[in-house]
């Protein structure tokens, strides 16, 4: 017991500012199209496991919601059209927080949820990679409770649903019932490429697709899996609390 107390005292504060802490060197983030030298060979599109790369005459596009940051397009391209960065701030707003939503409605939602947000995690078919990243939000490094955000055990006590995984046929009813059980106003965050795009596992009799095919989604956080910092960025973007 004395050794534990001695370790706590000598270690000091380990909590980091999520926005200033640097990601590890090997961390993979956004893939950018940096060159117009494309010869339309379409090898990058064929190599992409999530179907995120589209090649049209004279133009290449990347669906960031579906990109898993694997870097195969960067390795495959013979004309160096792609560049992989460490950028994790890729969250985008939709649903009730989209750009075309009335400012009064967005202001009302943020006024109600802005300073104390309770989150319910819903796993509807993930591989557990995103779930492990969610668990890190509550550790001493990221300490999401310092921002007035915490996880709850019931959707009836939640303001936001964090949904991980692609929607499977067997989990569809559970997702719909969880959404209906959450009191209004409520937000839904699609965590990871599976939940945001539904493209990672392809088409199957067991898969229904992305989360927004079943319930409205207000925050998309791409990645495979997204870093804890990316999740915090999505929450701060939704609550209009970015510096």
Tab-separated table of C-alpha atoms in Angstrom:
chain	number	residue	atom	x	y	z
A	1	UNK	CA	0.000	0.000	0.000
A	2	UNK	CA	2.820	2.373	0.892
A	3	UNK	CA	4.529	1.597	-2.401
A	4	UNK	CA	1.328	2.429	-4.304
A	5	UNK	CA	0.983	5.759	-2.514
A	6	UNK	CA	4.676	6.522	-3.104
A	7	UNK	CA	4.263	5.815	-6.834
A	8	UNK	CA	1.183	8.056	-7.053
A	9	UNK	CA	2.951	10.922	-5.314
A	10	UNK	CA	6.172	10.673	-7.350
A	11	UNK	CA	4.416	10.249	-10.713
A	12	UNK	CA	2.488	13.498	-10.466
A	13	UNK	CA	-0.074	14.661	-13.027
A	14	UNK	CA	-0.124	12.649	-16.260
A	15	UNK	CA	-3.209	14.176	-17.871
A	16	UNK	CA	-2.461	15.780	-21.254
A	17	UNK	CA	-4.131	18.566	-23.184
A	18	UNK	CA	-5.727	16.587	-26.015
A	19	UNK	CA	-5.150	19.329	-28.579
A	20	UNK	CA	-1.475	19.998	-27.876
A	21	UNK	CA	-0.295	16.418	-27.225
A	22	UNK	CA	1.500	15.059	-30.305
A	23	UNK	CA	0.355	11.719	-31.765
A	24	UNK	CA	2.997	8.948	-31.897
A	25	UNK	CA	5.322	9.031	-34.934
A	26	UNK	CA	3.880	5.852	-36.399
A	27	UNK	CA	0.309	7.091	-36.030
A	28	UNK	CA	-1.552	7.145	-39.343
A	29	UNK	CA	-4.087	9.793	-40.268
A	30	UNK	CA	-5.688	11.514	-43.226
A	31	UNK	CA	-4.579	10.578	-46.756
A	32	UNK	CA	-4.387	13.553	-49.099
A	33	UNK	CA	-4.362	13.779	-52.883
A	34	UNK	CA	-1.254	15.887	-53.516
A	35	UNK	CA	-0.571	15.580	-57.215
A	36	UNK	CA	-2.401	15.780	-60.512
A	37	UNK	CA	-0.043	13.311	-62.232
A	38	UNK	CA	-2.661	10.561	-62.210
A	39	UNK	CA	-2.476	8.296	-65.250
A	40	UNK	CA	-5.886	6.758	-64.459
A	41	UNK	CA	-4.442	3.277	-63.966
A	42	UNK	CA	-6.907	2.805	-61.058
A	43	UNK	CA	-4.484	0.586	-59.136
A	44	UNK	CA	-5.105	2.724	-56.029
A	45	UNK	CA	-8.864	2.163	-56.235
A	46	UNK	CA	-8.327	-1.585	-56.688
A	47	UNK	CA	-5.965	-1.697	-53.686
A	48	UNK	CA	-8.283	0.225	-51.330
A	49	UNK	CA	-9.995	-2.367	-49.078
A	50	UNK	CA	-12.823	0.012	-48.141
A	51	UNK	CA	-13.651	1.398	-51.601
A	52	UNK	CA	-12.766	4.891	-50.415
A	53	UNK	CA	-10.683	5.892	-53.467
A	54	UNK	CA	-12.526	6.956	-56.614
A	55	UNK	CA	-10.759	7.682	-59.885
A	56	UNK	CA	-12.478	9.718	-62.571
A	57	UNK	CA	-10.916	11.223	-65.709
A	58	UNK	CA	-8.627	13.962	-64.448
A	59	UNK	CA	-9.631	13.675	-60.790
A	60	UNK	CA	-9.061	11.486	-57.741
A	61	UNK	CA	-11.212	11.649	-54.624
A	62	UNK	CA	-11.029	9.986	-51.214
A	63	UNK	CA	-14.113	9.359	-49.095
A	64	UNK	CA	-12.657	10.235	-45.678
A	65	UNK	CA	-15.583	8.621	-43.859
A	66	UNK	CA	-14.646	5.259	-45.395
A	67	UNK	CA	-10.831	5.580	-45.376
A	68	UNK	CA	-9.116	3.211	-42.904
A	69	UNK	CA	-5.700	4.960	-43.176
A	70	UNK	CA	-4.031	1.722	-44.323
A	71	UNK	CA	-1.794	3.556	-46.811
A	72	UNK	CA	-2.161	0.967	-49.593
A	73	UNK	CA	-3.104	3.695	-52.083
A	74	UNK	CA	0.116	5.562	-51.188
A	75	UNK	CA	2.210	2.419	-51.678
A	76	UNK	CA	0.466	1.402	-54.895
A	77	UNK	CA	0.449	4.714	-56.760
A	78	UNK	CA	3.341	4.862	-59.243
A	79	UNK	CA	3.017	8.609	-59.785
A	80	UNK	CA	3.002	9.585	-56.072
A	81	UNK	CA	-0.441	11.163	-56.144
A	82	UNK	CA	-1.134	10.440	-52.458
A	83	UNK	CA	0.417	11.534	-49.191
A	84	UNK	CA	-0.354	10.094	-45.777
A	85	UNK	CA	-0.426	12.557	-42.891
A	86	UNK	CA	-0.934	12.287	-39.161
A	87	UNK	CA	-4.005	14.533	-39.164
A	88	UNK	CA	-6.714	13.058	-36.978
A	89	UNK	CA	-9.063	16.057	-36.836
A	90	UNK	CA	-11.473	14.696	-39.410
A	91	UNK	CA	-14.785	14.822	-37.539
A	92	UNK	CA	-17.691	16.213	-39.535
A	93	UNK	CA	-21.137	17.327	-38.418
A	94	UNK	CA	-24.447	16.182	-39.860
A	95	UNK	CA	-28.084	15.757	-38.854
A	96	UNK	CA	-29.266	18.421	-36.386
A	97	UNK	CA	-25.787	20.017	-36.330
A	98	UNK	CA	-25.259	20.217	-40.104
A	99	UNK	CA	-24.329	23.505	-41.739
A	100	UNK	CA	-27.803	23.968	-43.240
A	101	UNK	CA	-29.606	23.543	-39.883
A	102	UNK	CA	-31.179	26.673	-38.425
A	103	UNK	CA	-28.728	28.426	-36.044
A	104	UNK	CA	-31.484	28.746	-33.444
A	105	UNK	CA	-31.935	24.964	-33.293
A	106	UNK	CA	-28.204	24.291	-33.057
A	107	UNK	CA	-27.872	26.941	-30.357
A	108	UNK	CA	-30.728	25.412	-28.371
A	109	UNK	CA	-29.162	21.919	-28.536
A	110	UNK	CA	-25.745	23.202	-27.476
A	111	UNK	CA	-27.231	25.278	-24.670
A	112	UNK	CA	-28.890	22.165	-23.225
A	113	UNK	CA	-25.971	19.736	-23.719
A	114	UNK	CA	-22.944	22.009	-23.909
A	115	UNK	CA	-21.601	21.935	-20.358
A	116	UNK	CA	-22.581	18.486	-19.116
A	117	UNK	CA	-22.784	15.677	-21.639
A	118	UNK	CA	-23.643	12.097	-20.749
A	119	UNK	CA	-22.656	9.421	-23.249
A	120	UNK	CA	-23.966	5.903	-23.835
A	121	UNK	CA	-21.741	3.559	-25.861
A	122	UNK	CA	-23.575	1.269	-28.307
A	123	UNK	CA	-21.637	-1.560	-30.003
A	124	UNK	CA	-23.646	-2.835	-32.949
A	125	UNK	CA	-21.099	-5.033	-34.697
A	126	UNK	CA	-17.574	-3.691	-34.256
A	127	UNK	CA	-14.288	-5.608	-34.165
A	128	UNK	CA	-13.665	-3.936	-30.758
A	129	UNK	CA	-10.832	-1.699	-31.987
A	130	UNK	CA	-12.982	1.448	-31.672
A	131	UNK	CA	-14.278	0.197	-28.307
A	132	UNK	CA	-10.730	-0.014	-26.923
A	133	UNK	CA	-10.083	3.577	-28.047
A	134	UNK	CA	-13.298	4.682	-26.315
A	135	UNK	CA	-12.095	3.073	-23.101
A	136	UNK	CA	-8.985	5.281	-23.188
A	137	UNK	CA	-11.139	8.409	-22.949
A	138	UNK	CA	-11.619	7.757	-19.231
A	139	UNK	CA	-7.982	6.990	-18.370
A	140	UNK	CA	-5.740	9.527	-16.570
A	141	UNK	CA	-4.081	10.615	-19.848
A	142	UNK	CA	-7.196	11.915	-21.600
A	143	UNK	CA	-9.541	12.182	-18.587
A	144	UNK	CA	-12.645	13.185	-20.533
A	145	UNK	CA	-14.479	13.922	-17.291
A	146	UNK	CA	-12.464	17.147	-16.977
A	147	UNK	CA	-14.584	18.493	-19.862
A	148	UNK	CA	-17.898	17.666	-18.147
A	149	UNK	CA	-18.360	14.529	-20.269
A	150	UNK	CA	-18.942	11.073	-18.820
A	151	UNK	CA	-20.280	7.646	-19.764
A	152	UNK	CA	-23.551	6.319	-18.341
A	153	UNK	CA	-24.978	2.818	-18.142
A	154	UNK	CA	-28.420	3.492	-19.607
A	155	UNK	CA	-29.630	5.305	-22.738
A	156	UNK	CA	-32.387	6.824	-20.568
A	157	UNK	CA	-29.682	8.868	-18.803
A	158	UNK	CA	-27.754	9.738	-21.970
A	159	UNK	CA	-27.537	12.846	-24.159
A	160	UNK	CA	-25.381	11.272	-26.859
A	161	UNK	CA	-25.021	7.787	-28.310
A	162	UNK	CA	-21.511	6.750	-29.409
A	163	UNK	CA	-22.099	3.988	-31.941
A	164	UNK	CA	-19.269	1.663	-33.011
A	165	UNK	CA	-19.264	-0.919	-35.783
A	166	UNK	CA	-21.227	-1.504	-38.930
A	167	UNK	CA	-24.956	-2.119	-38.416
A	168	UNK	CA	-25.653	-5.836	-38.553
A	169	UNK	CA	-29.032	-7.356	-39.226
A	170	UNK	CA	-29.220	-8.797	-35.712
A	171	UNK	CA	-28.286	-5.504	-34.024
A	172	UNK	CA	-30.679	-3.265	-35.976
A	173	UNK	CA	-33.567	-3.568	-33.520
A	174	UNK	CA	-31.260	-2.974	-30.546
A	175	UNK	CA	-29.950	0.223	-32.158
A	176	UNK	CA	-33.454	1.488	-32.911
A	177	UNK	CA	-34.704	0.721	-29.383
A	178	UNK	CA	-31.650	2.375	-27.799
A	179	UNK	CA	-32.208	5.480	-29.929
A	180	UNK	CA	-35.890	5.652	-28.988
A	181	UNK	CA	-35.049	5.204	-25.276
A	182	UNK	CA	-32.716	8.227	-25.279
A	183	UNK	CA	-34.482	11.445	-24.185
A	184	UNK	CA	-34.596	14.516	-26.465
A	185	UNK	CA	-32.617	16.525	-27.367
A	186	UNK	CA	-30.158	13.790	-28.299
A	187	UNK	CA	-27.116	13.416	-30.508
A	188	UNK	CA	-25.645	10.394	-32.279
A	189	UNK	CA	-21.931	9.971	-33.046
A	190	UNK	CA	-20.803	7.385	-35.620
A	191	UNK	CA	-17.352	6.231	-34.443
A	192	UNK	CA	-14.944	4.757	-36.987
A	193	UNK	CA	-15.044	3.976	-40.690
A	194	UNK	CA	-17.482	1.066	-40.223
A	195	UNK	CA	-20.125	3.139	-38.444
A	196	UNK	CA	-19.578	6.249	-40.576
A	197	UNK	CA	-19.552	4.636	-44.020
A	198	UNK	CA	-20.626	1.001	-43.707
A	199	UNK	CA	-18.180	0.103	-46.489
A	200	UNK	CA	-15.367	-1.686	-44.659
A	201	UNK	CA	-17.000	-5.117	-44.561
A	202	UNK	CA	-18.673	-4.777	-47.977
A	203	UNK	CA	-22.085	-6.168	-48.818
A	204	UNK	CA	-23.415	-9.170	-46.982
A	205	UNK	CA	-26.767	-10.669	-46.000
A	206	UNK	CA	-25.819	-9.916	-42.366
A	207	UNK	CA	-24.922	-6.226	-42.834
A	208	UNK	CA	-27.350	-3.281	-43.037
A	209	UNK	CA	-24.698	-0.617	-43.664
A	210	UNK	CA	-23.751	2.663	-41.971
A	211	UNK	CA	-25.427	3.952	-38.824
A	212	UNK	CA	-27.152	6.799	-40.680
A	213	UNK	CA	-29.053	4.202	-42.712
A	214	UNK	CA	-30.961	3.355	-39.514
A	215	UNK	CA	-30.929	6.450	-37.248
A	216	UNK	CA	-29.943	10.118	-37.818
A	217	UNK	CA	-26.245	10.813	-37.207
A	218	UNK	CA	-25.015	14.211	-35.999
A	219	UNK	CA	-21.246	13.590	-35.711
A	220	UNK	CA	-19.022	11.463	-37.970
A	221	UNK	CA	-15.564	10.513	-36.658
A	222	UNK	CA	-13.683	8.479	-39.308
A	223	UNK	CA	-10.649	6.283	-38.719
A	224	UNK	CA	-9.822	2.646	-38.141
A	225	UNK	CA	-9.869	3.067	-35.253
A	226	UNK	CA	-10.021	6.816	-34.513
A	227	UNK	CA	-7.593	7.975	-31.836
A	228	UNK	CA	-9.017	9.155	-28.482
A	229	UNK	CA	-7.935	12.663	-29.509
A	230	UNK	CA	-10.064	12.346	-32.659
A	231	UNK	CA	-13.082	11.406	-30.538
A	232	UNK	CA	-12.550	14.384	-28.231
A	233	UNK	CA	-12.180	16.636	-31.300
A	234	UNK	CA	-15.552	15.381	-32.578
A	235	UNK	CA	-17.222	16.065	-29.247
A	236	UNK	CA	-15.734	19.542	-28.955
A	237	UNK	CA	-16.705	20.336	-32.547
A	238	UNK	CA	-20.295	19.253	-31.858
A	239	UNK	CA	-20.501	21.302	-28.668
A	240	UNK	CA	-18.825	24.331	-30.300
A	241	UNK	CA	-16.073	24.266	-27.674
A	242	UNK	CA	-13.018	24.324	-29.942
A	243	UNK	CA	-10.568	27.116	-29.174
